[in-house]
PDB file of C-alpha atoms in Angstrom:
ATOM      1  CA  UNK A   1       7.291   3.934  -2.565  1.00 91.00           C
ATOM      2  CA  UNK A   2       6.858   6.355   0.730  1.00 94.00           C
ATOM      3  CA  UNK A   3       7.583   5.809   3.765  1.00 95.00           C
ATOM      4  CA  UNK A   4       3.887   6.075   4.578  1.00 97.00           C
ATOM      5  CA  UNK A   5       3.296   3.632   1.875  1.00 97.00           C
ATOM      6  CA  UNK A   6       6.153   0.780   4.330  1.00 97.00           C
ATOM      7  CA  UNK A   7       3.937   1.476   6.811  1.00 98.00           C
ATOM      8  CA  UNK A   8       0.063   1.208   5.409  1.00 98.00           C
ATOM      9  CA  UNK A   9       1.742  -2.213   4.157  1.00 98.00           C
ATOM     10  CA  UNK A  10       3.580  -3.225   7.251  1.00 98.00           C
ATOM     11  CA  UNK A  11       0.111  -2.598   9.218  1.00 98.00           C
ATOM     12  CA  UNK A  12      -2.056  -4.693   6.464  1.00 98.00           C
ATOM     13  CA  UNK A  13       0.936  -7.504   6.901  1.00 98.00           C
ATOM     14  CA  UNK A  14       0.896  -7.738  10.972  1.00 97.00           C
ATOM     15  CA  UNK A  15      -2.892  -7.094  11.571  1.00 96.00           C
ATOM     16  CA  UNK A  16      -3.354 -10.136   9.106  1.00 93.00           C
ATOM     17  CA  UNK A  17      -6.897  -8.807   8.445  1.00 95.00           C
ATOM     18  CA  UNK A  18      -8.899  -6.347   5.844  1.00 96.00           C
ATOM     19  CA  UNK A  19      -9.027  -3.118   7.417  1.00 98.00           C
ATOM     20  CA  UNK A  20     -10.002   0.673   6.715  1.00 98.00           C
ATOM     21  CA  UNK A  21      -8.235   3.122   6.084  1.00 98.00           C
ATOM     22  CA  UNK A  22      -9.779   5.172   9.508  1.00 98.00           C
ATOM     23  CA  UNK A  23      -8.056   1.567  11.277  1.00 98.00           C
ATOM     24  CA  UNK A  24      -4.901   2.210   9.468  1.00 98.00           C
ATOM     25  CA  UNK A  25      -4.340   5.550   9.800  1.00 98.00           C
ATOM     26  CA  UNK A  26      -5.338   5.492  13.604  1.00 98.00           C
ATOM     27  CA  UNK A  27      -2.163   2.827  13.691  1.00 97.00           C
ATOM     28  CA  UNK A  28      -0.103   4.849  12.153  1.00 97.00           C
ATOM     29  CA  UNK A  29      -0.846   8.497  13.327  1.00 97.00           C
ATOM     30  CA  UNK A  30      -1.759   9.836   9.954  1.00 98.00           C
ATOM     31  CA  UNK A  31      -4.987  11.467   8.490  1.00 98.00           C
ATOM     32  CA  UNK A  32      -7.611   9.210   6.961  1.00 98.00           C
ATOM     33  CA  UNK A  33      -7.593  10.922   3.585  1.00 98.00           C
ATOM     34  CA  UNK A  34      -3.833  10.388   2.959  1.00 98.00           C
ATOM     35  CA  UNK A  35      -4.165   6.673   4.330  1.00 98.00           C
ATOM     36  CA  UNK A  36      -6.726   6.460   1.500  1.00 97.00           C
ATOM     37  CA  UNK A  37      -4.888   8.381  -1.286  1.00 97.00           C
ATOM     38  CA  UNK A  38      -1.871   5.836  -0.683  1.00 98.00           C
ATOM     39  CA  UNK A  39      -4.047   2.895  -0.610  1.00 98.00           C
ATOM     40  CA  UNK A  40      -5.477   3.707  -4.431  1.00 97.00           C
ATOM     41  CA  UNK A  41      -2.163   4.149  -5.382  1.00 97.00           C
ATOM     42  CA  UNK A  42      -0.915   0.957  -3.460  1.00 98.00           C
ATOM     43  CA  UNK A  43      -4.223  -0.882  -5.194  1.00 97.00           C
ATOM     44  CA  UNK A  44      -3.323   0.465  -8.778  1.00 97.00           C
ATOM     45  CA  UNK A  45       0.049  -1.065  -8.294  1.00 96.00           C
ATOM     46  CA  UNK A  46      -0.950  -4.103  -6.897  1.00 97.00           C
ATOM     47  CA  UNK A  47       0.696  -3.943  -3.823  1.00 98.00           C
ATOM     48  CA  UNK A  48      -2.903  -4.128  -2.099  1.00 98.00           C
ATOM     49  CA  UNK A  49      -6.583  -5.239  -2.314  1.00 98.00           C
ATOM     50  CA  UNK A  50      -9.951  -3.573  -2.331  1.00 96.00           C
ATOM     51  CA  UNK A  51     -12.254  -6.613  -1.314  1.00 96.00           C
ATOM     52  CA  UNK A  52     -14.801  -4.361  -0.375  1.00 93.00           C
ATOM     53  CA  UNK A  53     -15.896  -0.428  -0.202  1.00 92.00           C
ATOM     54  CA  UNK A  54     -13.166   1.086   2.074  1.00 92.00           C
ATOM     55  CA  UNK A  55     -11.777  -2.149   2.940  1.00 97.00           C
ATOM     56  CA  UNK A  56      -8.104  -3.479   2.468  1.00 98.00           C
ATOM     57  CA  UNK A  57      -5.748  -6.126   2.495  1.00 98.00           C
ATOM     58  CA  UNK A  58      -1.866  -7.045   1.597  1.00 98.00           C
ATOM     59  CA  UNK A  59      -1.669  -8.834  -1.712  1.00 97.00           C
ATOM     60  CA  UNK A  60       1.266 -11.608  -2.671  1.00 97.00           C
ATOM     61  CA  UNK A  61       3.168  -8.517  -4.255  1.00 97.00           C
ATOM     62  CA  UNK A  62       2.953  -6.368  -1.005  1.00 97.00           C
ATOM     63  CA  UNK A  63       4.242  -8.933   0.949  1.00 97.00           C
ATOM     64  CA  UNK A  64       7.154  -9.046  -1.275  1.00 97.00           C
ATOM     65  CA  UNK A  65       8.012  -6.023  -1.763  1.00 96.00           C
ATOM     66  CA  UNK A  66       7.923  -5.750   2.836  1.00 96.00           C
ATOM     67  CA  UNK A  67       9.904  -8.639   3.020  1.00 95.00           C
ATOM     68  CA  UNK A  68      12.647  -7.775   0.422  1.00 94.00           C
ATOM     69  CA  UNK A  69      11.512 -10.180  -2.925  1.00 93.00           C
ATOM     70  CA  UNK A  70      10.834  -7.319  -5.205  1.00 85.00           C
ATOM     71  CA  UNK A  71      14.220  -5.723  -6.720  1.00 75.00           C
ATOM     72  CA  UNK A  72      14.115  -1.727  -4.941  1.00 61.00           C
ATOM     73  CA  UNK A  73      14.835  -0.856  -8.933  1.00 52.00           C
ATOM     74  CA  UNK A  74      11.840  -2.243  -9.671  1.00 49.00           C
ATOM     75  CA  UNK A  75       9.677  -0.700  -7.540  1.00 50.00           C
ATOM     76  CA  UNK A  76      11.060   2.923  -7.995  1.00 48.00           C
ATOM     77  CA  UNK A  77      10.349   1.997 -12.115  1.00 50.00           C
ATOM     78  CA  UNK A  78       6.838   1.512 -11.012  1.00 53.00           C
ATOM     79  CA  UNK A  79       6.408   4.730  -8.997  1.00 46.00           C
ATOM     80  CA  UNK A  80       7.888   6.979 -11.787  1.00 42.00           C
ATOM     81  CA  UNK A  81       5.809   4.941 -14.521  1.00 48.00           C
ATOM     82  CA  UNK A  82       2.609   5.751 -12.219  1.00 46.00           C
ATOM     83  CA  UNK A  83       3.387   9.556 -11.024  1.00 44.00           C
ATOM     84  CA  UNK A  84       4.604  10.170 -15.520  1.00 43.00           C
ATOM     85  CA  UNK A  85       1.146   8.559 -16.748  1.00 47.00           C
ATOM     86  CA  UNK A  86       3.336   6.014 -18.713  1.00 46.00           C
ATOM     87  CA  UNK A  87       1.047   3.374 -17.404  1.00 42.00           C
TER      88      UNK A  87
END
């Protein structure tokens, strides 16, 4: 996990609605196209939603992970399974 990844997710969590990444990234003073690069890899972990074409929300797991659930180990194992291909 980034840092810009805590933050996509801590936006999703207090906006408690679906939102794009132009919305997020406006939030967070980043560019749209790394909001959405972060949010497929968010989605392909599970830590977020698409519900519909450019549109976002927390999942269960995200929530988790923000609010300290998910073992850190855990997490990192994911990231290096995903950036490896070990999928």
């Amino acid at each position: 996990m980034t840092p810009m990844d805590d933050h996509v997710l801590q936006t999703l969590k207090t906006s408690e609605l679906v939102l794009t990444p132009s919305i997020i990234a406006l939030n967070i003073d980043r560019s749209r196209e790394a909001v959405s690069r972060r949010l497929t890899e968010l989605s392909d972990r599970g830590f977020v939603e698409r519900v519909d074409r450019g549109k976002y929300e927390i999942t269960t797991v995200g929530e988790q992970y923000l609010d300290g659930e998910l073992p850190v180990r855990e997490s990192e194992d994911d990231t290096r399974s995903s950036l490896s291909g070990d999928d």
